[in-house]
mmCIF file of C-alpha atoms in Angstrom:
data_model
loop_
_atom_site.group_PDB
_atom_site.id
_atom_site.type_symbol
_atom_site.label_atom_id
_atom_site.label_comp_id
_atom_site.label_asym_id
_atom_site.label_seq_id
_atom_site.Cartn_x
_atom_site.Cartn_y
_atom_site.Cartn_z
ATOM 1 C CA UNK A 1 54.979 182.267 64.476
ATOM 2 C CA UNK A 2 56.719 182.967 60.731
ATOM 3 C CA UNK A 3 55.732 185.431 58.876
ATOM 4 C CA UNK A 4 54.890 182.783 55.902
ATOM 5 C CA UNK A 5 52.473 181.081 58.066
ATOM 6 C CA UNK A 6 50.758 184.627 59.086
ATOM 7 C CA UNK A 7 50.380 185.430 55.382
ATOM 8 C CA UNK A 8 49.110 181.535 54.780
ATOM 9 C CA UNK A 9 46.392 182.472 57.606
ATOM 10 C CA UNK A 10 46.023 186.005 56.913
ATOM 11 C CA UNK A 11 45.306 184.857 52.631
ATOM 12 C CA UNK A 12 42.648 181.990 54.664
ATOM 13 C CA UNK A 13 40.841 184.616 56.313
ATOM 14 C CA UNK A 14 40.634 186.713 53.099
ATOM 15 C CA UNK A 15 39.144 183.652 51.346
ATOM 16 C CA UNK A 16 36.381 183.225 53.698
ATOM 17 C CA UNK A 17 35.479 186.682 53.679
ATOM 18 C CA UNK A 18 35.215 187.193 50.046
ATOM 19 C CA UNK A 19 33.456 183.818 50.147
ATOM 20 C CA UNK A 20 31.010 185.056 52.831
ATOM 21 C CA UNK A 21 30.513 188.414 50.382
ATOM 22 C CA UNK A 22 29.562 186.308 47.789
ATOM 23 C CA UNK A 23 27.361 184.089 49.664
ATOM 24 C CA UNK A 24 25.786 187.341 50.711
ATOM 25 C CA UNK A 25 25.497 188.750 46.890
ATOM 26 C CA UNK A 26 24.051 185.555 45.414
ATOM 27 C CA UNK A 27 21.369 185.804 48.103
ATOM 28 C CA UNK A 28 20.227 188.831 47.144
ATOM 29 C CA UNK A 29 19.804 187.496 43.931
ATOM 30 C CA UNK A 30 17.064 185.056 44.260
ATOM 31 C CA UNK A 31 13.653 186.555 45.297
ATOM 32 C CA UNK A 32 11.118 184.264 46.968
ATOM 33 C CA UNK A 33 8.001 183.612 45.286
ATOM 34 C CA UNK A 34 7.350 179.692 45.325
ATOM 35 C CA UNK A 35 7.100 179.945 49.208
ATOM 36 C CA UNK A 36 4.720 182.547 49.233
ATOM 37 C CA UNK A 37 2.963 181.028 46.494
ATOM 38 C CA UNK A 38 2.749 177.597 48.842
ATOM 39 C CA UNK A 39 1.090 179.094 51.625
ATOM 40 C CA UNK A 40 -1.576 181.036 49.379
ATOM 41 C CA UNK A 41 -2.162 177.429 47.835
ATOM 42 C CA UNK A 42 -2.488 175.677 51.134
ATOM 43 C CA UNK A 43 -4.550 178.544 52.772
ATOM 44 C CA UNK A 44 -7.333 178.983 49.718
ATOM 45 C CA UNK A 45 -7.315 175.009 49.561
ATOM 46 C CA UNK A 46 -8.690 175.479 53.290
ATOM 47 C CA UNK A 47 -11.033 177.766 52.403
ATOM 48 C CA UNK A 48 -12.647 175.474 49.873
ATOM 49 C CA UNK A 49 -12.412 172.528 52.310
ATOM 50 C CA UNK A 50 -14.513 174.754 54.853
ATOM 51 C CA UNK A 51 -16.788 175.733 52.031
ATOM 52 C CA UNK A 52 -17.681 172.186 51.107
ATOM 53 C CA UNK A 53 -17.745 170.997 54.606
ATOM 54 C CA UNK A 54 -20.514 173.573 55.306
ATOM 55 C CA UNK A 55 -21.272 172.333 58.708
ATOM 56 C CA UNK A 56 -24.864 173.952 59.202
ATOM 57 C CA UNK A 57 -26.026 171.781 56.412
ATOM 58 C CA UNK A 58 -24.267 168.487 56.830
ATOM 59 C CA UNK A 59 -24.066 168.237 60.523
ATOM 60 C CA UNK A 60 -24.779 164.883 61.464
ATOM 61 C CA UNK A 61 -26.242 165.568 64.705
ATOM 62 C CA UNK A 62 -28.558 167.672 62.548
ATOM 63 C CA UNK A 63 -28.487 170.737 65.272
ATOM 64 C CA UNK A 64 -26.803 173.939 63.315
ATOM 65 C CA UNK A 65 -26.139 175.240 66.927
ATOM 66 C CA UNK A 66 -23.238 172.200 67.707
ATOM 67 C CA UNK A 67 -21.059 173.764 64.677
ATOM 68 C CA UNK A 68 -18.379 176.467 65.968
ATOM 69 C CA UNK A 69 -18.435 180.128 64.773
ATOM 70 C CA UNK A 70 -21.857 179.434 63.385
ATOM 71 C CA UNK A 71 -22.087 183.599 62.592
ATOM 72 C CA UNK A 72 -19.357 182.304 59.871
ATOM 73 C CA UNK A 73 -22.043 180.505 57.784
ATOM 74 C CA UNK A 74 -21.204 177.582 55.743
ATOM 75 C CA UNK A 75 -17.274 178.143 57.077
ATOM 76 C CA UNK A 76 -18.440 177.619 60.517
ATOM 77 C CA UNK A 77 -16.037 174.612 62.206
ATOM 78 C CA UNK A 78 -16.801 171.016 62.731
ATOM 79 C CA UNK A 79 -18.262 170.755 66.532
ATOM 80 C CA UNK A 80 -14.806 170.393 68.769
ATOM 81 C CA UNK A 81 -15.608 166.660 69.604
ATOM 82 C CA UNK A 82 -15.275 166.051 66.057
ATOM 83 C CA UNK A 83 -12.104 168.171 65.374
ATOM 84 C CA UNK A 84 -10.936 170.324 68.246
ATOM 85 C CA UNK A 85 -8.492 171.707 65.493
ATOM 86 C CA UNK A 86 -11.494 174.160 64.476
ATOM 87 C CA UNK A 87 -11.451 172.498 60.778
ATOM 88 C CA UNK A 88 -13.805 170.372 58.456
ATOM 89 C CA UNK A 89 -15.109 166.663 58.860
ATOM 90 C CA UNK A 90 -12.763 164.032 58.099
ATOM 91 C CA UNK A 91 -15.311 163.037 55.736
ATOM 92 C CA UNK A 92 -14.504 166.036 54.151
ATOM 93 C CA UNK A 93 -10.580 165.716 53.459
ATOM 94 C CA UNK A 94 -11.494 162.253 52.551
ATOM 95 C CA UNK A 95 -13.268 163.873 49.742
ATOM 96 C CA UNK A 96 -10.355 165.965 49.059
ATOM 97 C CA UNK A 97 -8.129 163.633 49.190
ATOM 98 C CA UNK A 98 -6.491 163.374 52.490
ATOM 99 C CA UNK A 99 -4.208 159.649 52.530
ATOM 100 C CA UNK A 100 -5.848 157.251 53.240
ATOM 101 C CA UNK A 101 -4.663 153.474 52.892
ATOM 102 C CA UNK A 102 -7.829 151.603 51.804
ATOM 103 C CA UNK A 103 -7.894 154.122 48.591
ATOM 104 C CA UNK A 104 -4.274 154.147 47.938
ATOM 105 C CA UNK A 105 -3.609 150.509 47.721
ATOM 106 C CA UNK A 106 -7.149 149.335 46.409
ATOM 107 C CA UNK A 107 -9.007 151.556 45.071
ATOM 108 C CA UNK A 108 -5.438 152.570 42.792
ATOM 109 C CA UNK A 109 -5.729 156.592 44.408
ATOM 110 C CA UNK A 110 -1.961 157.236 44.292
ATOM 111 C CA UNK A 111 -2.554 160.642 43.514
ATOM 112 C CA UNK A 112 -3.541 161.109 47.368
ATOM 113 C CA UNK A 113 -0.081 160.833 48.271
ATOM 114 C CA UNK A 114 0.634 164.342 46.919
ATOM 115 C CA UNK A 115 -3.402 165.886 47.135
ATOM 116 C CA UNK A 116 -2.893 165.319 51.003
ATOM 117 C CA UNK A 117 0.147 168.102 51.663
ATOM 118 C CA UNK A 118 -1.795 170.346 50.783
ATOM 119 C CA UNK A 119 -4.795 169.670 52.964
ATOM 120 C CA UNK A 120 -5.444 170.708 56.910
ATOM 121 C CA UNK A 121 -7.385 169.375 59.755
ATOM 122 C CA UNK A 122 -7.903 172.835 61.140
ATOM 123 C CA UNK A 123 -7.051 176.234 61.691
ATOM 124 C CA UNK A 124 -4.366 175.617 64.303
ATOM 125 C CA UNK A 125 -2.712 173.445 62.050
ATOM 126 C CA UNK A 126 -2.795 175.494 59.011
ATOM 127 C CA UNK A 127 -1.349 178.529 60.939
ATOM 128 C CA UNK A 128 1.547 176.186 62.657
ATOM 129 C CA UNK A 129 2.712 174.756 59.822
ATOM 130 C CA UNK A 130 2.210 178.369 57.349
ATOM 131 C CA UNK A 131 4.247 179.984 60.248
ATOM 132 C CA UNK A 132 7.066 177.618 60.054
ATOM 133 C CA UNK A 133 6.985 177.066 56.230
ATOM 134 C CA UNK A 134 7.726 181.367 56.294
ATOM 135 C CA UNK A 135 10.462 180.775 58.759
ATOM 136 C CA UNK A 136 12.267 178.181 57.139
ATOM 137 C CA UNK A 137 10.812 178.090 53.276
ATOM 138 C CA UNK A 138 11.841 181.772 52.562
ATOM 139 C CA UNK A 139 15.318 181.819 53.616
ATOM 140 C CA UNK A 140 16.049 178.583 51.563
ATOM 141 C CA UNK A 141 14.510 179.824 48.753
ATOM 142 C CA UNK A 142 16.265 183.070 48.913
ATOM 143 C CA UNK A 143 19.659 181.129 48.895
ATOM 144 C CA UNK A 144 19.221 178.367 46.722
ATOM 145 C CA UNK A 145 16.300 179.227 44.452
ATOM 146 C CA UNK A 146 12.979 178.320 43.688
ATOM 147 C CA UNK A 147 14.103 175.139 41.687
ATOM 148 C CA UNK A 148 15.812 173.116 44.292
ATOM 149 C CA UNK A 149 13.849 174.200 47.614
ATOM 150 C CA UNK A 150 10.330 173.272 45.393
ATOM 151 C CA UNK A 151 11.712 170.697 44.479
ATOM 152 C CA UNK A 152 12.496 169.318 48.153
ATOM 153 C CA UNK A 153 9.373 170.500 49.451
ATOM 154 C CA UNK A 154 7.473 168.063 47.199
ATOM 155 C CA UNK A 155 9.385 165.200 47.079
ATOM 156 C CA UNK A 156 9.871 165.340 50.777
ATOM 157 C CA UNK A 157 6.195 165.850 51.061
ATOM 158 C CA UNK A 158 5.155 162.630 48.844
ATOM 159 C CA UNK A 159 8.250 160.830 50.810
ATOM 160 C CA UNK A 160 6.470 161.437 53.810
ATOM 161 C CA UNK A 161 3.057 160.341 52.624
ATOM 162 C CA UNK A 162 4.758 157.136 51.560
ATOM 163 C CA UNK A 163 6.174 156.397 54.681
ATOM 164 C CA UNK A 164 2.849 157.619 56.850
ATOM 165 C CA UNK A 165 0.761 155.130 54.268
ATOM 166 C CA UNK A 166 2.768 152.329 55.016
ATOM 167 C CA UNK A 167 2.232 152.444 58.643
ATOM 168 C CA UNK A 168 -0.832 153.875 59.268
ATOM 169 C CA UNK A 169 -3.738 151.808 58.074
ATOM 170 C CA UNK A 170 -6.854 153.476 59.963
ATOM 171 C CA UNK A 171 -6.385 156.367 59.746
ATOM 172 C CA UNK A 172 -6.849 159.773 57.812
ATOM 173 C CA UNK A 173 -3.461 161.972 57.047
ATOM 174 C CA UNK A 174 -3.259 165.519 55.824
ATOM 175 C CA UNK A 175 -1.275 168.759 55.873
ATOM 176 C CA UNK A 176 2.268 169.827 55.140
ATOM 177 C CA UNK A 177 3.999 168.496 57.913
ATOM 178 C CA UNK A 178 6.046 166.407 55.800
ATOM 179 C CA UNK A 179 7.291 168.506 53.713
ATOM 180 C CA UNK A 180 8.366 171.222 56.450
ATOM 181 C CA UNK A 181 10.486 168.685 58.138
ATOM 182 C CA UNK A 182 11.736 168.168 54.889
ATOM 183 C CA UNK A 183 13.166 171.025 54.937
ATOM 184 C CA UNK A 184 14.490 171.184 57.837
ATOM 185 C CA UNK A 185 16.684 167.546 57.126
ATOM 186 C CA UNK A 186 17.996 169.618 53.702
ATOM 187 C CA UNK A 187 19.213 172.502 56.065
ATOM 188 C CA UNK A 188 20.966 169.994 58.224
ATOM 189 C CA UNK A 189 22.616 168.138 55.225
ATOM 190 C CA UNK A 190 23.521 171.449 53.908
ATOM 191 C CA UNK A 191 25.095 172.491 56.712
ATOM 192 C CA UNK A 192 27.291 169.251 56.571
ATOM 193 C CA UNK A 193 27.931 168.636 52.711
ATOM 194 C CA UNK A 194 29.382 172.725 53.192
ATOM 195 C CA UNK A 195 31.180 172.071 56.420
ATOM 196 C CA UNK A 196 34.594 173.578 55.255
ATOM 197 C CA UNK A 197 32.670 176.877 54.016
ATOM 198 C CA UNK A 198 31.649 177.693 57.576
ATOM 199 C CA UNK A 199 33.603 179.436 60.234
ATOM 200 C CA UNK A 200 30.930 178.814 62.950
ATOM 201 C CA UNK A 201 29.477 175.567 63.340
ATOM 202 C CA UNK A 202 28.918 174.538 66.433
ATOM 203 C CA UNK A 203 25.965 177.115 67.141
ATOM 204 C CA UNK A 204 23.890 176.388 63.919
ATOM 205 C CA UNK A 205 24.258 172.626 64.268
ATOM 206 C CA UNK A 206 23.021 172.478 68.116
ATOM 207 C CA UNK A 207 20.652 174.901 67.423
ATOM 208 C CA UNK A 208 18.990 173.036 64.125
ATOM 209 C CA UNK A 209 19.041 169.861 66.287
ATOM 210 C CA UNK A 210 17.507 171.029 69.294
ATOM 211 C CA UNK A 211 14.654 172.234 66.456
ATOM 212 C CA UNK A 212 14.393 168.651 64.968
ATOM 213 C CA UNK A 213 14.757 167.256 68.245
ATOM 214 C CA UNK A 214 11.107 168.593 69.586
ATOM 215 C CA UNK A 215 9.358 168.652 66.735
ATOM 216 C CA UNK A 216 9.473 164.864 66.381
ATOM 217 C CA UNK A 217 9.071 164.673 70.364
ATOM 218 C CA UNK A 218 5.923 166.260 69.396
ATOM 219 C CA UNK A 219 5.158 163.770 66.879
ATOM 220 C CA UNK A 220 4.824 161.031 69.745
ATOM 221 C CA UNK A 221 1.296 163.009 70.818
ATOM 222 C CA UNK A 222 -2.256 160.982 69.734
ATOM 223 C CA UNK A 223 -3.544 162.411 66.294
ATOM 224 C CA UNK A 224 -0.138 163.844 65.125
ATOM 225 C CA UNK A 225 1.208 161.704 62.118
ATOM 226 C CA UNK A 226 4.874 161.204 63.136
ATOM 227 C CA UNK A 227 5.641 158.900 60.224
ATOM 228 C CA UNK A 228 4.991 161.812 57.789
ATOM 229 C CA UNK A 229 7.289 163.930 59.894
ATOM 230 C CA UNK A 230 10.041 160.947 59.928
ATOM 231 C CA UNK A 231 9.543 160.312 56.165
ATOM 232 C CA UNK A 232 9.968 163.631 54.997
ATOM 233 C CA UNK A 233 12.988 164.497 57.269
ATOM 234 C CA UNK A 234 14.835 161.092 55.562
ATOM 235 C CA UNK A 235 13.856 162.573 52.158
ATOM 236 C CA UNK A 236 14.565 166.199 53.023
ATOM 237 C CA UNK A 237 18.234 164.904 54.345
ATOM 238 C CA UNK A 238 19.459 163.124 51.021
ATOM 239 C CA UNK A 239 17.992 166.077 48.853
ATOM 240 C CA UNK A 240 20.182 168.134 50.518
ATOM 241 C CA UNK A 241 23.378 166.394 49.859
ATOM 242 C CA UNK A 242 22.052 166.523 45.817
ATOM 243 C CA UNK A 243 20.967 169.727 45.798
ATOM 244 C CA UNK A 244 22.470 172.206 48.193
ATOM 245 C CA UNK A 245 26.177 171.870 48.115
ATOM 246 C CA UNK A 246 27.812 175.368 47.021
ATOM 247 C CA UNK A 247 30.701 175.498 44.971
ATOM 248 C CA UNK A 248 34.329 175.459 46.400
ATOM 249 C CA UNK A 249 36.004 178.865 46.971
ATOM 250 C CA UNK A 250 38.576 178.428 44.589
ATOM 251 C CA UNK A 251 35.813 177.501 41.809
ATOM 252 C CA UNK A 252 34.435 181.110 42.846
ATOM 253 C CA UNK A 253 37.068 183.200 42.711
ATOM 254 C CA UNK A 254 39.301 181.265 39.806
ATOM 255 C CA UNK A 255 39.278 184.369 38.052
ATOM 256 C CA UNK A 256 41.003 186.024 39.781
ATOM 257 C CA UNK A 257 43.466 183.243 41.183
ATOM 258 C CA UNK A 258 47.227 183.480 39.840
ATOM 259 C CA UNK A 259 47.731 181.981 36.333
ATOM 260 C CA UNK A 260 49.909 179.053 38.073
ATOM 261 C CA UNK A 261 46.557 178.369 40.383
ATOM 262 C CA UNK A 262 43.609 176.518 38.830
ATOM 263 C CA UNK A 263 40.776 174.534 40.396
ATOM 264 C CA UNK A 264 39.441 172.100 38.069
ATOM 265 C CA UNK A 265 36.339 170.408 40.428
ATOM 266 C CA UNK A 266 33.440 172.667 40.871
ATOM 267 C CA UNK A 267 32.757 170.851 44.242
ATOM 268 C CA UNK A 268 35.095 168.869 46.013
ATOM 269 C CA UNK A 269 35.114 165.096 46.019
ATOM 270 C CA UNK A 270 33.322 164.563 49.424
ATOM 271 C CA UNK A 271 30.371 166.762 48.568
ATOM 272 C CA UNK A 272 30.635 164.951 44.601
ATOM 273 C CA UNK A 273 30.610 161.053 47.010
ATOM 274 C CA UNK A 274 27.852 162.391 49.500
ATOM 275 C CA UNK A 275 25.439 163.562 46.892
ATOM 276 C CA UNK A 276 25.707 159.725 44.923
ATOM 277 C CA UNK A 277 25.151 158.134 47.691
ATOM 278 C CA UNK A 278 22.568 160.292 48.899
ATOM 279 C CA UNK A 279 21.019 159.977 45.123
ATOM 280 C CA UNK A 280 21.126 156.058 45.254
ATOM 281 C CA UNK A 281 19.533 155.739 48.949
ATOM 282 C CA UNK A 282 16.889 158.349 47.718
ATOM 283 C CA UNK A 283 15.293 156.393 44.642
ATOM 284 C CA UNK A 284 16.389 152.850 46.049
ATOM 285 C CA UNK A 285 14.324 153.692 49.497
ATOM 286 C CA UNK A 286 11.258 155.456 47.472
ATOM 287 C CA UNK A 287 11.142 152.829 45.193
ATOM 288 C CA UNK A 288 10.865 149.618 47.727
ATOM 289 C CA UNK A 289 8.569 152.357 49.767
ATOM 290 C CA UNK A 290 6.264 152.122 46.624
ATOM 291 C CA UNK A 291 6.212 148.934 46.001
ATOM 292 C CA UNK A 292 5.687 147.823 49.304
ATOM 293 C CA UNK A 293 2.706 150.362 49.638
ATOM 294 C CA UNK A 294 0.771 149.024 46.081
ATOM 295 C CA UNK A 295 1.239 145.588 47.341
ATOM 296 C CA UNK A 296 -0.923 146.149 50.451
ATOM 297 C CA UNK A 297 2.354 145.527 52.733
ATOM 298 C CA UNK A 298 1.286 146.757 56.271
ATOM 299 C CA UNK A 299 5.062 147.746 57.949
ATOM 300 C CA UNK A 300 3.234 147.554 61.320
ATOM 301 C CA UNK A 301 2.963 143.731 60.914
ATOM 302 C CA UNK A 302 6.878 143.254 60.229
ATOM 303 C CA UNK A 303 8.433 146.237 62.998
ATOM 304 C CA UNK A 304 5.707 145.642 66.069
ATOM 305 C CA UNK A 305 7.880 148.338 68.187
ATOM 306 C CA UNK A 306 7.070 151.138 65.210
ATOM 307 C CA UNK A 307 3.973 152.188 66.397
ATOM 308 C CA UNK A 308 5.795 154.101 69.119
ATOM 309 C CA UNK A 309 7.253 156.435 66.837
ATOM 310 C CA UNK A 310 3.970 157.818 65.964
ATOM 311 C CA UNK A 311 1.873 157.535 69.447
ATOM 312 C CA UNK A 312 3.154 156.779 73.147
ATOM 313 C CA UNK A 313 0.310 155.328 74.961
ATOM 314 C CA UNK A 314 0.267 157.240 78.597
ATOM 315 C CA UNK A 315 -2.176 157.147 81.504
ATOM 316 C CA UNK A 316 -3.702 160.618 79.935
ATOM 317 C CA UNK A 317 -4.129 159.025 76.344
ATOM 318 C CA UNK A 318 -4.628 155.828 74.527
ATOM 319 C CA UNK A 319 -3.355 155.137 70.687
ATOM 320 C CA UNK A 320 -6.084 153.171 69.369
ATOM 321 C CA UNK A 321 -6.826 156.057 67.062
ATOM 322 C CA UNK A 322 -9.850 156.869 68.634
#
């Protein structure tokens, strides 16, 4: 090996460590609030849900000794044949305003594609999806601000609302699935739009998709809304291209580069290509997603094989909804 080349490799590895120092700087710049702020939002909107649901006075058997927990009062749970979730009566969310087709597309209650993200049918789902939003909302936030990560959260919420309302028909949707597994397709477009930055990629990228992998092999399960999953994940994965590229080393460190070394493009053109694309697909698919929906399109009726995505009908199960 020539001494030129171990210099060329030596300067490389020099790069990618003063790369990974800034990486490491910038992080500790950003301090995580929105996430935090999220799961207080989602967990007092519970609260209120159970408050209004007040199962010892709107039971519809009538018997105050069917509700859960009754030492809890009027935040006692719905009896478990209703919701086994330990959580209010669908009637309830309707109220505050889980998705729901009929009232979307006539009745002209768009706003229910956002209200219902913020919504849960229970405890256990509220402290599944809190958990993971901490796992995975905090350390994006802390790298890439409060701007861009809110900003995929929603949209990849309301994307997955979209998508769930144009396939489910039936049915009541809530909580913040969506949204999470938005997140989790921005962390795997990250991790390609930045591919050059990393030294090890194989581990992250098997790991991330073994994670995507089950949670929408979970989605398959009666009463889990896999379309809301699938929706957000599509949104979540073009975001990331927009949002989440980081700059190119040179960009970085340009100055303190040589006078006779300059780097003109912030990013570099693959990452500049990915995120129009990305940008196109993203309004192009929301907007015929829209459309579709306010027209009273049912997508069931035109992709017969789609209900499997959502519900696998077993000998322990049905997916009639009931």
């Amino acid at each position: 090996m020539r001494a030129d080349d171990l210099e060329s490799r030596g300067g490389k590895a020099r790069e990618q460590s003063s790369f990974a120092a800034y990486a490491i700087d910038r992080d500790s710049q950003w301090t995580s609030w929105l996430i935090p702020l999220f799961i207080v939002a989602n967990v007092a909107m519970f609260v209120v849900s159970m408050s209004i649901n007040n199962c010892p006075k709107h039971n519809n058997s009538g018997s105050e000794g069917k509700c859960v927990a009754r030492f809890l009062g009027r935040f006692s749970f719905e009896p478990l044949r209703d919701n086994p979730l330990f959580g209010p009566s669908s009637s309830t969310l309707q109220k505050l305003g889980a998705l729901e087709w009929t009232k979307v597309v006539h009745k002209h209650q768009g706003w229910r594609l956002i209200t219902c993200i913020w919504l849960h049918a229970g405890v256990i789902h509220l402290i599944a999806n809190m958990l993971s939003l901490a796992f995975i909302g905090i350390r994006l936030e802390q790298q890439f601000g409060f701007v861009r990560i809110g900003t995929i959260y929603l949209l990849s919420g309301f994307g997955g609302s979209v998508l769930s309302a144009l396939f489910i028909q039936h049915n009541i949707s809530v909580g913040a699935s969506g949204a999470l597994f938005g997140l989790l397709g921005a962390m795997l477009s990250e991790l390609f739009t930045n591919w050059t930055i990393y030294t090890n990629k194989a581990a992250p990228l098997f790991t991330l998709l073994v994670i995507i992998i089950i949670n929408l092999a979970i989605g398959i399960l009666p009463h889990v809304d896999n379309f809301a999953h699938i929706g957000g994940f599509l949104t979540g994965f073009l975001l990331g291209f927009v949002l989440l590229p980081r700059p190119q080393f040179g960009w970085i460190e340009r100055r303190n580069l040589p006078a006779d070394i300059s780097v003109k493009s912030k990013y570099k053109t693959y990452q500049y290509a990915l995120g129009l694309v990305s940008l196109v697909l993203l309004i192009a698919g929301l907007s015929v997603g829209l459309v579709m929906l306010f027209r009273g399109v049912k997508a069931n009726d035109h992709c017969h094989w789609c209900r499997y995505l959502t519900c696998v009908p077993t000998s322990k199960w049905k997916c009639d909804g009931t």
